[in-house]
């Protein structure tokens, strides 16, 4: 079970690394914080993303949609600082 969590963590981090350049191109960034026991991914949006009025839309339509497509067991992505 612990090994499965580590694999899931690594998958999520890999996807975030793929999404990161798109956020950085607009002056923002994203940091992976944790995956909860019910498969909710907690992240922190930084830079321009932390203050952008469209950051929630970016989070849901970009980051969350990508993560769920690649890793269907992910339920939601939540920015802990929004």
PDB file of C-alpha atoms in Angstrom:
ATOM      1  CA  UNK A   1       0.000   0.000   0.000  1.00  0.00           C
ATOM      2  CA  UNK A   2       2.776   2.428   0.924  1.00  0.00           C
ATOM      3  CA  UNK A   3       4.518   1.596  -2.341  1.00  0.00           C
ATOM      4  CA  UNK A   4       1.306   2.446  -4.239  1.00  0.00           C
ATOM      5  CA  UNK A   5       1.178   5.874  -2.526  1.00  0.00           C
ATOM      6  CA  UNK A   6       4.785   6.546  -3.493  1.00  0.00           C
ATOM      7  CA  UNK A   7       4.050   5.605  -7.103  1.00  0.00           C
ATOM      8  CA  UNK A   8       0.960   7.826  -7.156  1.00  0.00           C
ATOM      9  CA  UNK A   9       2.955  10.698  -5.646  1.00  0.00           C
ATOM     10  CA  UNK A  10       5.615  10.292  -8.307  1.00  0.00           C
ATOM     11  CA  UNK A  11       3.038  10.188 -11.123  1.00  0.00           C
ATOM     12  CA  UNK A  12       1.418  13.382  -9.862  1.00  0.00           C
ATOM     13  CA  UNK A  13       4.773  15.129  -9.567  1.00  0.00           C
ATOM     14  CA  UNK A  14       5.678  14.061 -13.119  1.00  0.00           C
ATOM     15  CA  UNK A  15       2.456  15.532 -14.504  1.00  0.00           C
ATOM     16  CA  UNK A  16       2.976  18.755 -12.560  1.00  0.00           C
ATOM     17  CA  UNK A  17       6.471  19.007 -14.051  1.00  0.00           C
ATOM     18  CA  UNK A  18       4.901  18.764 -17.520  1.00  0.00           C
ATOM     19  CA  UNK A  19       2.365  21.508 -16.731  1.00  0.00           C
ATOM     20  CA  UNK A  20       4.847  23.808 -14.964  1.00  0.00           C
ATOM     21  CA  UNK A  21       6.392  25.401 -18.114  1.00  0.00           C
ATOM     22  CA  UNK A  22       2.966  26.686 -19.209  1.00  0.00           C
ATOM     23  CA  UNK A  23       2.475  28.407 -15.871  1.00  0.00           C
ATOM     24  CA  UNK A  24       6.021  29.736 -15.839  1.00  0.00           C
ATOM     25  CA  UNK A  25       5.516  31.248 -19.298  1.00  0.00           C
ATOM     26  CA  UNK A  26       2.919  33.532 -17.692  1.00  0.00           C
ATOM     27  CA  UNK A  27       5.071  34.375 -14.679  1.00  0.00           C
ATOM     28  CA  UNK A  28       3.606  31.803 -12.311  1.00  0.00           C
ATOM     29  CA  UNK A  29       4.533  28.427 -10.902  1.00  0.00           C
ATOM     30  CA  UNK A  30       3.056  25.482  -9.030  1.00  0.00           C
ATOM     31  CA  UNK A  31       4.351  23.480  -6.078  1.00  0.00           C
ATOM     32  CA  UNK A  32       3.119  20.005  -5.197  1.00  0.00           C
ATOM     33  CA  UNK A  33       2.216  19.794  -1.518  1.00  0.00           C
ATOM     34  CA  UNK A  34       0.555  16.408  -0.933  1.00  0.00           C
ATOM     35  CA  UNK A  35      -2.056  13.879  -1.935  1.00  0.00           C
ATOM     36  CA  UNK A  36      -4.717  13.291   0.698  1.00  0.00           C
ATOM     37  CA  UNK A  37      -6.006   9.834   1.585  1.00  0.00           C
ATOM     38  CA  UNK A  38      -9.060  10.455  -0.617  1.00  0.00           C
ATOM     39  CA  UNK A  39      -6.851  11.290  -3.653  1.00  0.00           C
ATOM     40  CA  UNK A  40      -7.199  15.062  -3.571  1.00  0.00           C
ATOM     41  CA  UNK A  41      -4.006  16.769  -4.744  1.00  0.00           C
ATOM     42  CA  UNK A  42      -3.020  19.858  -2.761  1.00  0.00           C
ATOM     43  CA  UNK A  43      -0.818  22.353  -4.583  1.00  0.00           C
ATOM     44  CA  UNK A  44       0.391  25.894  -4.077  1.00  0.00           C
ATOM     45  CA  UNK A  45       0.219  28.412  -6.901  1.00  0.00           C
ATOM     46  CA  UNK A  46       3.010  30.983  -6.756  1.00  0.00           C
ATOM     47  CA  UNK A  47       4.232  34.026  -8.643  1.00  0.00           C
ATOM     48  CA  UNK A  48       1.686  35.567 -10.993  1.00  0.00           C
ATOM     49  CA  UNK A  49      -0.579  32.526 -10.514  1.00  0.00           C
ATOM     50  CA  UNK A  50      -0.957  33.279  -6.819  1.00  0.00           C
ATOM     51  CA  UNK A  51      -2.556  36.657  -7.516  1.00  0.00           C
ATOM     52  CA  UNK A  52      -4.201  36.119 -10.918  1.00  0.00           C
ATOM     53  CA  UNK A  53      -8.018  36.328 -10.966  1.00  0.00           C
ATOM     54  CA  UNK A  54      -8.033  33.447 -13.482  1.00  0.00           C
ATOM     55  CA  UNK A  55      -5.899  31.141 -11.334  1.00  0.00           C
ATOM     56  CA  UNK A  56      -8.888  29.033 -10.218  1.00  0.00           C
ATOM     57  CA  UNK A  57      -9.864  28.485 -13.857  1.00  0.00           C
ATOM     58  CA  UNK A  58      -6.259  27.606 -14.729  1.00  0.00           C
ATOM     59  CA  UNK A  59      -6.137  25.203 -11.799  1.00  0.00           C
ATOM     60  CA  UNK A  60      -9.397  23.407 -12.671  1.00  0.00           C
ATOM     61  CA  UNK A  61      -9.330  23.515 -16.489  1.00  0.00           C
ATOM     62  CA  UNK A  62      -5.589  23.075 -16.868  1.00  0.00           C
ATOM     63  CA  UNK A  63      -3.868  21.350 -13.984  1.00  0.00           C
ATOM     64  CA  UNK A  64      -6.804  19.311 -12.642  1.00  0.00           C
ATOM     65  CA  UNK A  65      -8.044  18.260 -16.084  1.00  0.00           C
ATOM     66  CA  UNK A  66      -4.551  17.132 -17.088  1.00  0.00           C
ATOM     67  CA  UNK A  67      -3.964  15.218 -13.864  1.00  0.00           C
ATOM     68  CA  UNK A  68      -7.346  13.460 -14.047  1.00  0.00           C
ATOM     69  CA  UNK A  69      -6.778  12.521 -17.681  1.00  0.00           C
ATOM     70  CA  UNK A  70      -3.389  10.944 -16.928  1.00  0.00           C
ATOM     71  CA  UNK A  71      -4.264   9.616 -13.454  1.00  0.00           C
ATOM     72  CA  UNK A  72      -8.011   8.834 -13.319  1.00  0.00           C
ATOM     73  CA  UNK A  73      -7.947   8.009  -9.599  1.00  0.00           C
ATOM     74  CA  UNK A  74      -7.295  11.695  -8.778  1.00  0.00           C
ATOM     75  CA  UNK A  75     -10.537  13.229  -7.509  1.00  0.00           C
ATOM     76  CA  UNK A  76      -9.661  16.931  -7.376  1.00  0.00           C
ATOM     77  CA  UNK A  77      -6.821  19.441  -7.334  1.00  0.00           C
ATOM     78  CA  UNK A  78      -6.973  22.171  -4.688  1.00  0.00           C
ATOM     79  CA  UNK A  79      -4.723  25.205  -4.334  1.00  0.00           C
ATOM     80  CA  UNK A  80      -4.196  25.595  -0.614  1.00  0.00           C
ATOM     81  CA  UNK A  81      -3.296  29.279  -0.979  1.00  0.00           C
ATOM     82  CA  UNK A  82      -6.317  30.536  -2.958  1.00  0.00           C
TER      83      UNK A  82
END
